Amino acid sequence: MQDSPLLVVSDVDGTLLNSRERVSQRMRRAVSSMLRQGTVFTIATGRPPRWLMPVFEQLPVRPVCACANGAIIYDADRDQIVHAATLEPELIRTLIAQLSESVPGVGFAVERAGTSAFDRADELFSVSPGYDHAWDSTEHAVQSLAELAATPVVKLLVRDPNRTSAELFAAVRPFIDATQAKATYSYEGGLVEVSAAGISKRSALEWIAEQVGVDAAQTIAFGDMPNDTEMLTWAGHGVAMGNAEESLKEVADEVTLTNDEDGVAAVLERWF
């Protein structure tokens, strides 16, 4: 990409944030510079909106962004869920039944959209009994499998701490009908995320780009995990982090430094 990008999109964990979950001063300078020049900066993440407040506190902008792997479009400035793409109860029940029988030992959790980043977390995130959390959580509800599938959700999480996420994805994928749902992962330790068919960070970013009058060719995107694949291949210039999974590096236009080496800022400083 020779011309200055008009839209810059970054994944959060392993990309924008370093291993201490901080946005570096160098990165903040790059974002401030691009904003002064009129370039739009946003984020695309697997996180739900409620987990983004510590990130926004470190940035000079609260953008419209893609959350829950694109299933939620969230306007951070207005604290508004602009759009939510959901899995419907009948499909959730079917997936849970099939995976419980065919992939022994898995647990399930669901993420619901809500209306605000400040909705009660235990009304948005529910887990099955005995669910082994991938991260510490005290703000969740424990529900039966039937209760998990009782309402639409933006993500169904399939968890097995005894496998890597790549191994679990390989076991789960045969049971995911691409016309009904999409599976991916953004964490290495045994967690697969299932969203509605056609939903990815790319699908949300296409909507965001249209709203700001920018096309893919004018966009640069940064990521580190398989859930960033569609986003990087859609953008005019897709950049994989030095710490990215090899499958993402293979489809990227460029591989930068790691998130602890300010890989995102190192690329953006060419223009900003």
PDB file of C-alpha atoms in Angstrom:
ATOM      1  CA  MET A   1       0.000   0.000   0.000  1.00  0.00           C
ATOM      2  CA  GLN A   2       1.589   3.241  -1.158  1.00  0.00           C
ATOM      3  CA  ASP A   3      -1.093   5.800  -0.359  1.00  0.00           C
ATOM      4  CA  SER A   4      -2.037   6.632   3.189  1.00  0.00           C
ATOM      5  CA  PRO A   5      -4.857   4.289   4.351  1.00  0.00           C
ATOM      6  CA  LEU A   6      -8.226   5.857   5.072  1.00  0.00           C
ATOM      7  CA  LEU A   7      -9.347   3.092   7.448  1.00  0.00           C
ATOM      8  CA  VAL A   8      -7.085   1.279   9.930  1.00  0.00           C
ATOM      9  CA  VAL A   9      -8.451  -1.801  11.689  1.00  0.00           C
ATOM     10  CA  SER A  10      -6.695  -3.678  14.477  1.00  0.00           C
ATOM     11  CA  ASP A  11      -7.457  -6.828  16.386  1.00  0.00           C
ATOM     12  CA  VAL A  12      -7.055  -6.336  20.143  1.00  0.00           C
ATOM     13  CA  ASP A  13      -5.463  -9.247  21.994  1.00  0.00           C
ATOM     14  CA  GLY A  14      -2.057 -10.224  20.678  1.00  0.00           C
ATOM     15  CA  THR A  15      -2.133  -7.293  18.252  1.00  0.00           C
ATOM     16  CA  LEU A  16      -3.068  -3.838  19.552  1.00  0.00           C
ATOM     17  CA  LEU A  17      -2.341  -4.827  23.165  1.00  0.00           C
ATOM     18  CA  ASN A  18       1.028  -6.044  24.350  1.00  0.00           C
ATOM     19  CA  SER A  19       1.389  -9.021  26.677  1.00  0.00           C
ATOM     20  CA  ARG A  20       0.644  -6.749  29.660  1.00  0.00           C
ATOM     21  CA  GLU A  21      -2.662  -5.775  28.009  1.00  0.00           C
ATOM     22  CA  ARG A  22      -1.456  -2.248  27.429  1.00  0.00           C
ATOM     23  CA  VAL A  23      -1.619   0.080  24.417  1.00  0.00           C
ATOM     24  CA  SER A  24       1.889   1.490  24.141  1.00  0.00           C
ATOM     25  CA  GLN A  25       2.612   5.215  24.064  1.00  0.00           C
ATOM     26  CA  ARG A  26       4.037   4.717  20.574  1.00  0.00           C
ATOM     27  CA  MET A  27       0.769   3.199  19.398  1.00  0.00           C
ATOM     28  CA  ARG A  28      -1.279   6.006  20.955  1.00  0.00           C
ATOM     29  CA  ARG A  29       0.847   8.541  19.082  1.00  0.00           C
ATOM     30  CA  ALA A  30       0.198   6.723  15.804  1.00  0.00           C
ATOM     31  CA  VAL A  31      -3.564   6.695  16.430  1.00  0.00           C
ATOM     32  CA  SER A  32      -3.586  10.378  17.379  1.00  0.00           C
ATOM     33  CA  SER A  33      -1.639  11.213  14.218  1.00  0.00           C
ATOM     34  CA  MET A  34      -4.008   9.322  11.940  1.00  0.00           C
ATOM     35  CA  LEU A  35      -7.042  10.945  13.533  1.00  0.00           C
ATOM     36  CA  ARG A  36      -5.561  14.392  12.885  1.00  0.00           C
ATOM     37  CA  GLN A  37      -5.077  13.419   9.239  1.00  0.00           C
ATOM     38  CA  GLY A  38      -8.686  12.233   8.925  1.00  0.00           C
ATOM     39  CA  THR A  39      -8.038   8.488   8.828  1.00  0.00           C
ATOM     40  CA  VAL A  40     -10.598   6.361  10.674  1.00  0.00           C
ATOM     41  CA  PHE A  41      -9.268   3.973  13.326  1.00  0.00           C
ATOM     42  CA  THR A  42     -11.317   1.077  14.651  1.00  0.00           C
ATOM     43  CA  ILE A  43     -10.928  -2.322  16.261  1.00  0.00           C
ATOM     44  CA  ALA A  44     -12.249  -5.765  15.379  1.00  0.00           C
ATOM     45  CA  THR A  45     -12.179  -8.290  18.185  1.00  0.00           C
ATOM     46  CA  GLY A  46     -13.579 -11.501  19.560  1.00  0.00           C
ATOM     47  CA  ARG A  47     -14.282  -9.657  22.813  1.00  0.00           C
ATOM     48  CA  PRO A  48     -17.807  -8.562  23.719  1.00  0.00           C
ATOM     49  CA  PRO A  49     -18.337  -4.800  24.210  1.00  0.00           C
ATOM     50  CA  ARG A  50     -18.186  -5.032  28.014  1.00  0.00           C
ATOM     51  CA  TRP A  51     -14.559  -6.202  27.814  1.00  0.00           C
ATOM     52  CA  LEU A  52     -13.456  -3.190  25.789  1.00  0.00           C
ATOM     53  CA  MET A  53     -13.677  -0.435  28.389  1.00  0.00           C
ATOM     54  CA  PRO A  54     -10.060  -0.993  29.602  1.00  0.00           C
ATOM     55  CA  VAL A  55      -8.938  -0.725  25.969  1.00  0.00           C
ATOM     56  CA  PHE A  56     -10.878   2.458  25.189  1.00  0.00           C
ATOM     57  CA  GLU A  57      -9.436   4.077  28.316  1.00  0.00           C
ATOM     58  CA  GLN A  58      -6.026   3.814  26.635  1.00  0.00           C
ATOM     59  CA  LEU A  59      -7.069   5.237  23.253  1.00  0.00           C
ATOM     60  CA  PRO A  60      -7.890   8.772  22.049  1.00  0.00           C
ATOM     61  CA  VAL A  61     -11.031   7.551  20.252  1.00  0.00           C
ATOM     62  CA  ARG A  62     -14.139   5.473  20.950  1.00  0.00           C
ATOM     63  CA  PRO A  63     -15.045   4.104  17.526  1.00  0.00           C
ATOM     64  CA  VAL A  64     -17.793   2.065  15.957  1.00  0.00           C
ATOM     65  CA  CYS A  65     -16.190  -1.366  16.112  1.00  0.00           C
ATOM     66  CA  ALA A  66     -16.654  -5.060  15.381  1.00  0.00           C
ATOM     67  CA  CYS A  67     -17.099  -7.205  18.495  1.00  0.00           C
ATOM     68  CA  ALA A  68     -17.750 -10.907  19.116  1.00  0.00           C
ATOM     69  CA  ASN A  69     -15.920 -11.772  15.871  1.00  0.00           C
ATOM     70  CA  GLY A  70     -18.209  -9.477  13.905  1.00  0.00           C
ATOM     71  CA  ALA A  71     -21.506 -10.683  15.350  1.00  0.00           C
ATOM     72  CA  ILE A  72     -21.891  -7.345  17.145  1.00  0.00           C
ATOM     73  CA  ILE A  73     -21.357  -3.876  15.698  1.00  0.00           C
ATOM     74  CA  TYR A  74     -20.886  -1.566  18.681  1.00  0.00           C
ATOM     75  CA  ASP A  75     -20.810   2.237  18.768  1.00  0.00           C
ATOM     76  CA  ALA A  76     -18.518   2.872  21.714  1.00  0.00           C
ATOM     77  CA  ASP A  77     -19.027   6.628  21.753  1.00  0.00           C
ATOM     78  CA  ARG A  78     -22.798   6.237  22.194  1.00  0.00           C
ATOM     79  CA  ASP A  79     -22.614   2.902  24.042  1.00  0.00           C
ATOM     80  CA  GLN A  80     -25.034   1.401  21.555  1.00  0.00           C
ATOM     81  CA  ILE A  81     -25.312  -2.054  19.997  1.00  0.00           C
ATOM     82  CA  VAL A  82     -25.899  -1.051  16.375  1.00  0.00           C
ATOM     83  CA  HIS A  83     -26.446  -4.586  15.082  1.00  0.00           C
ATOM     84  CA  ALA A  84     -26.326  -8.149  16.404  1.00  0.00           C
ATOM     85  CA  ALA A  85     -26.294 -11.305  14.259  1.00  0.00           C
ATOM     86  CA  THR A  86     -27.545 -14.240  16.294  1.00  0.00           C
ATOM     87  CA  LEU A  87     -27.781 -18.000  16.362  1.00  0.00           C
ATOM     88  CA  GLU A  88     -31.377 -19.034  16.937  1.00  0.00           C
ATOM     89  CA  PRO A  89     -32.443 -21.419  19.726  1.00  0.00           C
ATOM     90  CA  GLU A  90     -33.311 -24.375  17.478  1.00  0.00           C
ATOM     91  CA  LEU A  91     -29.855 -24.330  15.901  1.00  0.00           C
ATOM     92  CA  ILE A  92     -28.145 -23.915  19.271  1.00  0.00           C
ATOM     93  CA  ARG A  93     -29.996 -26.955  20.611  1.00  0.00           C
ATOM     94  CA  THR A  94     -29.008 -28.999  17.567  1.00  0.00           C
ATOM     95  CA  LEU A  95     -25.332 -28.014  17.792  1.00  0.00           C
ATOM     96  CA  ILE A  96     -25.125 -28.729  21.519  1.00  0.00           C
ATOM     97  CA  ALA A  97     -26.760 -32.134  21.058  1.00  0.00           C
ATOM     98  CA  GLN A  98     -24.508 -33.118  18.152  1.00  0.00           C
ATOM     99  CA  LEU A  99     -21.294 -31.943  19.774  1.00  0.00           C
ATOM    100  CA  SER A 100     -22.137 -33.445  23.172  1.00  0.00           C
ATOM    101  CA  GLU A 101     -22.551 -36.839  21.509  1.00  0.00           C
ATOM    102  CA  SER A 102     -19.717 -36.673  18.983  1.00  0.00           C
ATOM    103  CA  VAL A 103     -17.019 -34.658  20.789  1.00  0.00           C
ATOM    104  CA  PRO A 104     -16.971 -36.089  24.332  1.00  0.00           C
ATOM    105  CA  GLY A 105     -15.788 -33.936  27.204  1.00  0.00           C
ATOM    106  CA  VAL A 106     -16.740 -30.526  25.832  1.00  0.00           C
ATOM    107  CA  GLY A 107     -18.453 -27.804  27.811  1.00  0.00           C
ATOM    108  CA  PHE A 108     -20.576 -24.970  26.467  1.00  0.00           C
ATOM    109  CA  ALA A 109     -21.106 -21.282  27.079  1.00  0.00           C
ATOM    110  CA  VAL A 110     -23.105 -18.596  25.308  1.00  0.00           C
ATOM    111  CA  GLU A 111     -22.644 -14.883  24.772  1.00  0.00           C
ATOM    112  CA  ARG A 112     -25.756 -12.709  24.315  1.00  0.00           C
ATOM    113  CA  ALA A 113     -25.758  -9.265  22.740  1.00  0.00           C
ATOM    114  CA  GLY A 114     -27.650  -7.097  25.227  1.00  0.00           C
ATOM    115  CA  THR A 115     -28.106  -3.407  24.491  1.00  0.00           C
ATOM    116  CA  SER A 116     -25.114  -1.808  26.258  1.00  0.00           C
ATOM    117  CA  ALA A 117     -21.570  -2.564  27.366  1.00  0.00           C
ATOM    118  CA  PHE A 118     -22.807  -1.945  30.884  1.00  0.00           C
ATOM    119  CA  ASP A 119     -25.558  -4.561  30.968  1.00  0.00           C
ATOM    120  CA  ARG A 120     -25.173  -7.112  33.747  1.00  0.00           C
ATOM    121  CA  ALA A 121     -22.508  -9.598  32.690  1.00  0.00           C
ATOM    122  CA  ASP A 122     -24.316 -12.552  34.252  1.00  0.00           C
ATOM    123  CA  GLU A 123     -27.276 -11.842  31.965  1.00  0.00           C
ATOM    124  CA  LEU A 124     -25.024 -11.876  28.879  1.00  0.00           C
ATOM    125  CA  PHE A 125     -22.544 -14.695  29.580  1.00  0.00           C
ATOM    126  CA  SER A 126     -23.810 -18.100  30.724  1.00  0.00           C
ATOM    127  CA  VAL A 127     -21.999 -21.424  31.039  1.00  0.00           C
ATOM    128  CA  SER A 128     -22.983 -25.058  31.401  1.00  0.00           C
ATOM    129  CA  PRO A 129     -22.490 -26.798  34.783  1.00  0.00           C
ATOM    130  CA  GLY A 130     -18.838 -27.725  35.305  1.00  0.00           C
ATOM    131  CA  TYR A 131     -17.644 -25.462  32.500  1.00  0.00           C
ATOM    132  CA  ASP A 132     -13.844 -24.985  32.650  1.00  0.00           C
ATOM    133  CA  HIS A 133     -13.274 -21.269  32.051  1.00  0.00           C
ATOM    134  CA  ALA A 134     -10.557 -20.205  29.628  1.00  0.00           C
ATOM    135  CA  TRP A 135     -10.092 -17.071  31.755  1.00  0.00           C
ATOM    136  CA  ASP A 136     -11.028 -16.155  35.320  1.00  0.00           C
ATOM    137  CA  SER A 137     -14.689 -15.221  35.550  1.00  0.00           C
ATOM    138  CA  THR A 138     -16.944 -14.286  38.429  1.00  0.00           C
ATOM    139  CA  GLU A 139     -19.518 -12.485  36.284  1.00  0.00           C
ATOM    140  CA  HIS A 140     -21.424 -15.311  34.652  1.00  0.00           C
ATOM    141  CA  ALA A 141     -24.517 -17.409  35.166  1.00  0.00           C
ATOM    142  CA  VAL A 142     -24.570 -21.220  35.310  1.00  0.00           C
ATOM    143  CA  GLN A 143     -27.423 -22.652  33.274  1.00  0.00           C
ATOM    144  CA  SER A 144     -28.564 -26.036  32.031  1.00  0.00           C
ATOM    145  CA  LEU A 145     -27.979 -26.863  28.368  1.00  0.00           C
ATOM    146  CA  ALA A 146     -31.654 -26.257  27.729  1.00  0.00           C
ATOM    147  CA  GLU A 147     -31.439 -22.811  29.297  1.00  0.00           C
ATOM    148  CA  LEU A 148     -28.332 -21.937  27.271  1.00  0.00           C
ATOM    149  CA  ALA A 149     -30.298 -22.639  24.108  1.00  0.00           C
ATOM    150  CA  ALA A 150     -33.474 -20.867  25.183  1.00  0.00           C
ATOM    151  CA  THR A 151     -32.689 -17.465  23.655  1.00  0.00           C
ATOM    152  CA  PRO A 152     -30.739 -16.167  20.617  1.00  0.00           C
ATOM    153  CA  VAL A 153     -26.987 -15.733  21.172  1.00  0.00           C
ATOM    154  CA  VAL A 154     -24.180 -14.055  19.259  1.00  0.00           C
ATOM    155  CA  LYS A 155     -21.685 -16.806  20.117  1.00  0.00           C
ATOM    156  CA  LEU A 156     -21.773 -20.410  21.216  1.00  0.00           C
ATOM    157  CA  LEU A 157     -18.479 -21.328  22.896  1.00  0.00           C
ATOM    158  CA  VAL A 158     -17.253 -24.917  22.825  1.00  0.00           C
ATOM    159  CA  ARG A 159     -14.605 -25.638  25.457  1.00  0.00           C
ATOM    160  CA  ASP A 160     -12.150 -28.497  26.061  1.00  0.00           C
ATOM    161  CA  PRO A 161      -9.049 -27.564  28.090  1.00  0.00           C
ATOM    162  CA  ASN A 162      -7.417 -30.895  27.238  1.00  0.00           C
ATOM    163  CA  ARG A 163      -7.015 -29.980  23.553  1.00  0.00           C
ATOM    164  CA  THR A 164      -5.517 -27.073  21.714  1.00  0.00           C
ATOM    165  CA  SER A 165      -7.982 -24.828  19.944  1.00  0.00           C
ATOM    166  CA  ALA A 166      -6.702 -26.120  16.599  1.00  0.00           C
ATOM    167  CA  GLU A 167      -7.383 -29.712  17.706  1.00  0.00           C
ATOM    168  CA  LEU A 168     -10.815 -28.823  19.041  1.00  0.00           C
ATOM    169  CA  PHE A 169     -11.641 -26.885  15.877  1.00  0.00           C
ATOM    170  CA  ALA A 170     -10.757 -29.942  13.786  1.00  0.00           C
ATOM    171  CA  ALA A 171     -13.112 -32.056  15.915  1.00  0.00           C
ATOM    172  CA  VAL A 172     -15.967 -29.526  15.873  1.00  0.00           C
ATOM    173  CA  ARG A 173     -15.811 -28.338  12.284  1.00  0.00           C
ATOM    174  CA  PRO A 174     -17.402 -31.433  10.640  1.00  0.00           C
ATOM    175  CA  PHE A 175     -20.606 -30.720  12.576  1.00  0.00           C
ATOM    176  CA  ILE A 176     -20.857 -27.069  11.512  1.00  0.00           C
ATOM    177  CA  ASP A 177     -23.004 -26.552   8.420  1.00  0.00           C
ATOM    178  CA  ALA A 178     -21.540 -23.445   6.773  1.00  0.00           C
ATOM    179  CA  THR A 179     -24.995 -22.443   5.551  1.00  0.00           C
ATOM    180  CA  GLN A 180     -26.144 -22.192   9.179  1.00  0.00           C
ATOM    181  CA  ALA A 181     -23.123 -21.289  11.305  1.00  0.00           C
ATOM    182  CA  LYS A 182     -19.431 -20.439  11.279  1.00  0.00           C
ATOM    183  CA  ALA A 183     -16.715 -21.739  13.618  1.00  0.00           C
ATOM    184  CA  THR A 184     -13.343 -20.140  14.359  1.00  0.00           C
ATOM    185  CA  TYR A 185     -10.963 -19.561  17.262  1.00  0.00           C
ATOM    186  CA  SER A 186      -8.985 -16.669  18.714  1.00  0.00           C
ATOM    187  CA  TYR A 187      -7.377 -18.335  21.749  1.00  0.00           C
ATOM    188  CA  GLU A 188      -4.980 -21.279  21.692  1.00  0.00           C
ATOM    189  CA  GLY A 189      -6.054 -23.199  24.775  1.00  0.00           C
ATOM    190  CA  GLY A 190      -9.071 -25.269  23.714  1.00  0.00           C
ATOM    191  CA  LEU A 191     -11.869 -22.881  22.797  1.00  0.00           C
ATOM    192  CA  VAL A 192     -13.924 -22.750  19.596  1.00  0.00           C
ATOM    193  CA  GLU A 193     -16.339 -19.902  18.873  1.00  0.00           C
ATOM    194  CA  VAL A 194     -19.462 -20.491  16.766  1.00  0.00           C
ATOM    195  CA  SER A 195     -21.386 -17.590  15.226  1.00  0.00           C
ATOM    196  CA  ALA A 196     -24.144 -17.200  12.662  1.00  0.00           C
ATOM    197  CA  ALA A 197     -23.441 -18.162   9.050  1.00  0.00           C
ATOM    198  CA  GLY A 198     -21.516 -15.561   7.090  1.00  0.00           C
ATOM    199  CA  ILE A 199     -20.441 -13.680  10.187  1.00  0.00           C
ATOM    200  CA  SER A 200     -16.800 -12.675  10.591  1.00  0.00           C
ATOM    201  CA  LYS A 201     -14.840  -9.566  11.376  1.00  0.00           C
ATOM    202  CA  ARG A 202     -14.934  -8.900   7.642  1.00  0.00           C
ATOM    203  CA  SER A 203     -18.735  -8.821   7.491  1.00  0.00           C
ATOM    204  CA  ALA A 204     -18.883  -6.179  10.234  1.00  0.00           C
ATOM    205  CA  LEU A 205     -16.047  -4.151   8.737  1.00  0.00           C
ATOM    206  CA  GLU A 206     -17.696  -4.051   5.334  1.00  0.00           C
ATOM    207  CA  TRP A 207     -20.654  -2.330   7.004  1.00  0.00           C
ATOM    208  CA  ILE A 208     -18.410   0.060   8.962  1.00  0.00           C
ATOM    209  CA  ALA A 209     -16.369   0.919   5.857  1.00  0.00           C
ATOM    210  CA  GLU A 210     -19.522   1.694   3.906  1.00  0.00           C
ATOM    211  CA  GLN A 211     -20.718   4.053   6.643  1.00  0.00           C
ATOM    212  CA  VAL A 212     -17.479   6.072   6.541  1.00  0.00           C
ATOM    213  CA  GLY A 213     -17.205   5.999   2.747  1.00  0.00           C
ATOM    214  CA  VAL A 214     -14.090   3.848   2.494  1.00  0.00           C
ATOM    215  CA  ASP A 215     -13.523   0.718   0.441  1.00  0.00           C
ATOM    216  CA  ALA A 216     -11.351  -2.332   1.081  1.00  0.00           C
ATOM    217  CA  ALA A 217      -8.502  -1.058  -1.089  1.00  0.00           C
ATOM    218  CA  GLN A 218      -8.129   1.954   1.235  1.00  0.00           C
ATOM    219  CA  THR A 219      -8.040  -0.214   4.363  1.00  0.00           C
ATOM    220  CA  ILE A 220      -5.168  -1.748   6.330  1.00  0.00           C
ATOM    221  CA  ALA A 221      -5.922  -4.485   8.879  1.00  0.00           C
ATOM    222  CA  PHE A 222      -3.820  -6.142  11.594  1.00  0.00           C
ATOM    223  CA  GLY A 223      -4.342  -9.493  13.337  1.00  0.00           C
ATOM    224  CA  ASP A 224      -2.771 -12.578  14.881  1.00  0.00           C
ATOM    225  CA  MET A 225      -5.259 -15.473  14.953  1.00  0.00           C
ATOM    226  CA  PRO A 226      -7.465 -17.491  12.551  1.00  0.00           C
ATOM    227  CA  ASN A 227     -10.507 -15.354  13.370  1.00  0.00           C
ATOM    228  CA  ASP A 228      -8.650 -12.503  11.620  1.00  0.00           C
ATOM    229  CA  THR A 229      -8.289 -14.370   8.309  1.00  0.00           C
ATOM    230  CA  GLU A 230     -11.300 -12.938   6.458  1.00  0.00           C
ATOM    231  CA  MET A 231     -10.486  -9.428   7.686  1.00  0.00           C
ATOM    232  CA  LEU A 232      -6.888  -9.537   6.478  1.00  0.00           C
ATOM    233  CA  THR A 233      -7.720 -10.999   3.085  1.00  0.00           C
ATOM    234  CA  TRP A 234     -10.501  -8.420   2.564  1.00  0.00           C
ATOM    235  CA  ALA A 235      -8.378  -5.376   3.394  1.00  0.00           C
ATOM    236  CA  GLY A 236      -6.251  -3.749   0.724  1.00  0.00           C
ATOM    237  CA  HIS A 237      -3.258  -4.517   2.935  1.00  0.00           C
ATOM    238  CA  GLY A 238      -3.462  -7.283   5.518  1.00  0.00           C
ATOM    239  CA  VAL A 239      -0.735  -7.449   8.162  1.00  0.00           C
ATOM    240  CA  ALA A 240      -0.038 -10.436  10.415  1.00  0.00           C
ATOM    241  CA  MET A 241       1.799  -9.924  13.666  1.00  0.00           C
ATOM    242  CA  GLY A 242       5.179 -11.526  14.261  1.00  0.00           C
ATOM    243  CA  ASN A 243       3.479 -13.585  16.983  1.00  0.00           C
ATOM    244  CA  ALA A 244       0.609 -14.618  14.669  1.00  0.00           C
ATOM    245  CA  GLU A 245      -0.312 -18.194  13.875  1.00  0.00           C
ATOM    246  CA  GLU A 246       1.420 -19.481  10.765  1.00  0.00           C
ATOM    247  CA  SER A 247      -1.853 -19.947   8.886  1.00  0.00           C
ATOM    248  CA  LEU A 248      -2.517 -16.205   9.172  1.00  0.00           C
ATOM    249  CA  LYS A 249       1.014 -15.250   8.138  1.00  0.00           C
ATOM    250  CA  GLU A 250       0.534 -17.305   4.991  1.00  0.00           C
ATOM    251  CA  VAL A 251      -2.446 -15.231   3.808  1.00  0.00           C
ATOM    252  CA  ALA A 252      -1.160 -11.824   4.925  1.00  0.00           C
ATOM    253  CA  ASP A 253       0.387  -9.254   2.609  1.00  0.00           C
ATOM    254  CA  GLU A 254       3.013  -8.522   5.238  1.00  0.00           C
ATOM    255  CA  VAL A 255       4.319  -9.844   8.554  1.00  0.00           C
ATOM    256  CA  THR A 256       5.337  -7.182  11.060  1.00  0.00           C
ATOM    257  CA  LEU A 257       6.994  -7.305  14.489  1.00  0.00           C
ATOM    258  CA  THR A 258       5.293  -8.904  17.502  1.00  0.00           C
ATOM    259  CA  ASN A 259       2.743  -7.148  19.677  1.00  0.00           C
ATOM    260  CA  ASP A 260       5.439  -6.665  22.344  1.00  0.00           C
ATOM    261  CA  GLU A 261       7.634  -4.969  19.731  1.00  0.00           C
ATOM    262  CA  ASP A 262       4.952  -2.483  18.639  1.00  0.00           C
ATOM    263  CA  GLY A 263       4.352  -4.277  15.353  1.00  0.00           C
ATOM    264  CA  VAL A 264       1.193  -2.298  14.536  1.00  0.00           C
ATOM    265  CA  ALA A 265       2.804   1.082  15.199  1.00  0.00           C
ATOM    266  CA  ALA A 266       5.917   0.090  13.229  1.00  0.00           C
ATOM    267  CA  VAL A 267       3.794  -0.289  10.087  1.00  0.00           C
ATOM    268  CA  LEU A 268       1.578   2.746  10.667  1.00  0.00           C
ATOM    269  CA  GLU A 269       4.532   5.055  11.143  1.00  0.00           C
ATOM    270  CA  ARG A 270       5.146   4.846   7.392  1.00  0.00           C
ATOM    271  CA  TRP A 271       2.191   7.242   6.999  1.00  0.00           C
ATOM    272  CA  PHE A 272       1.426   8.627  10.446  1.00  0.00           C
TER     273      PHE A 272
END
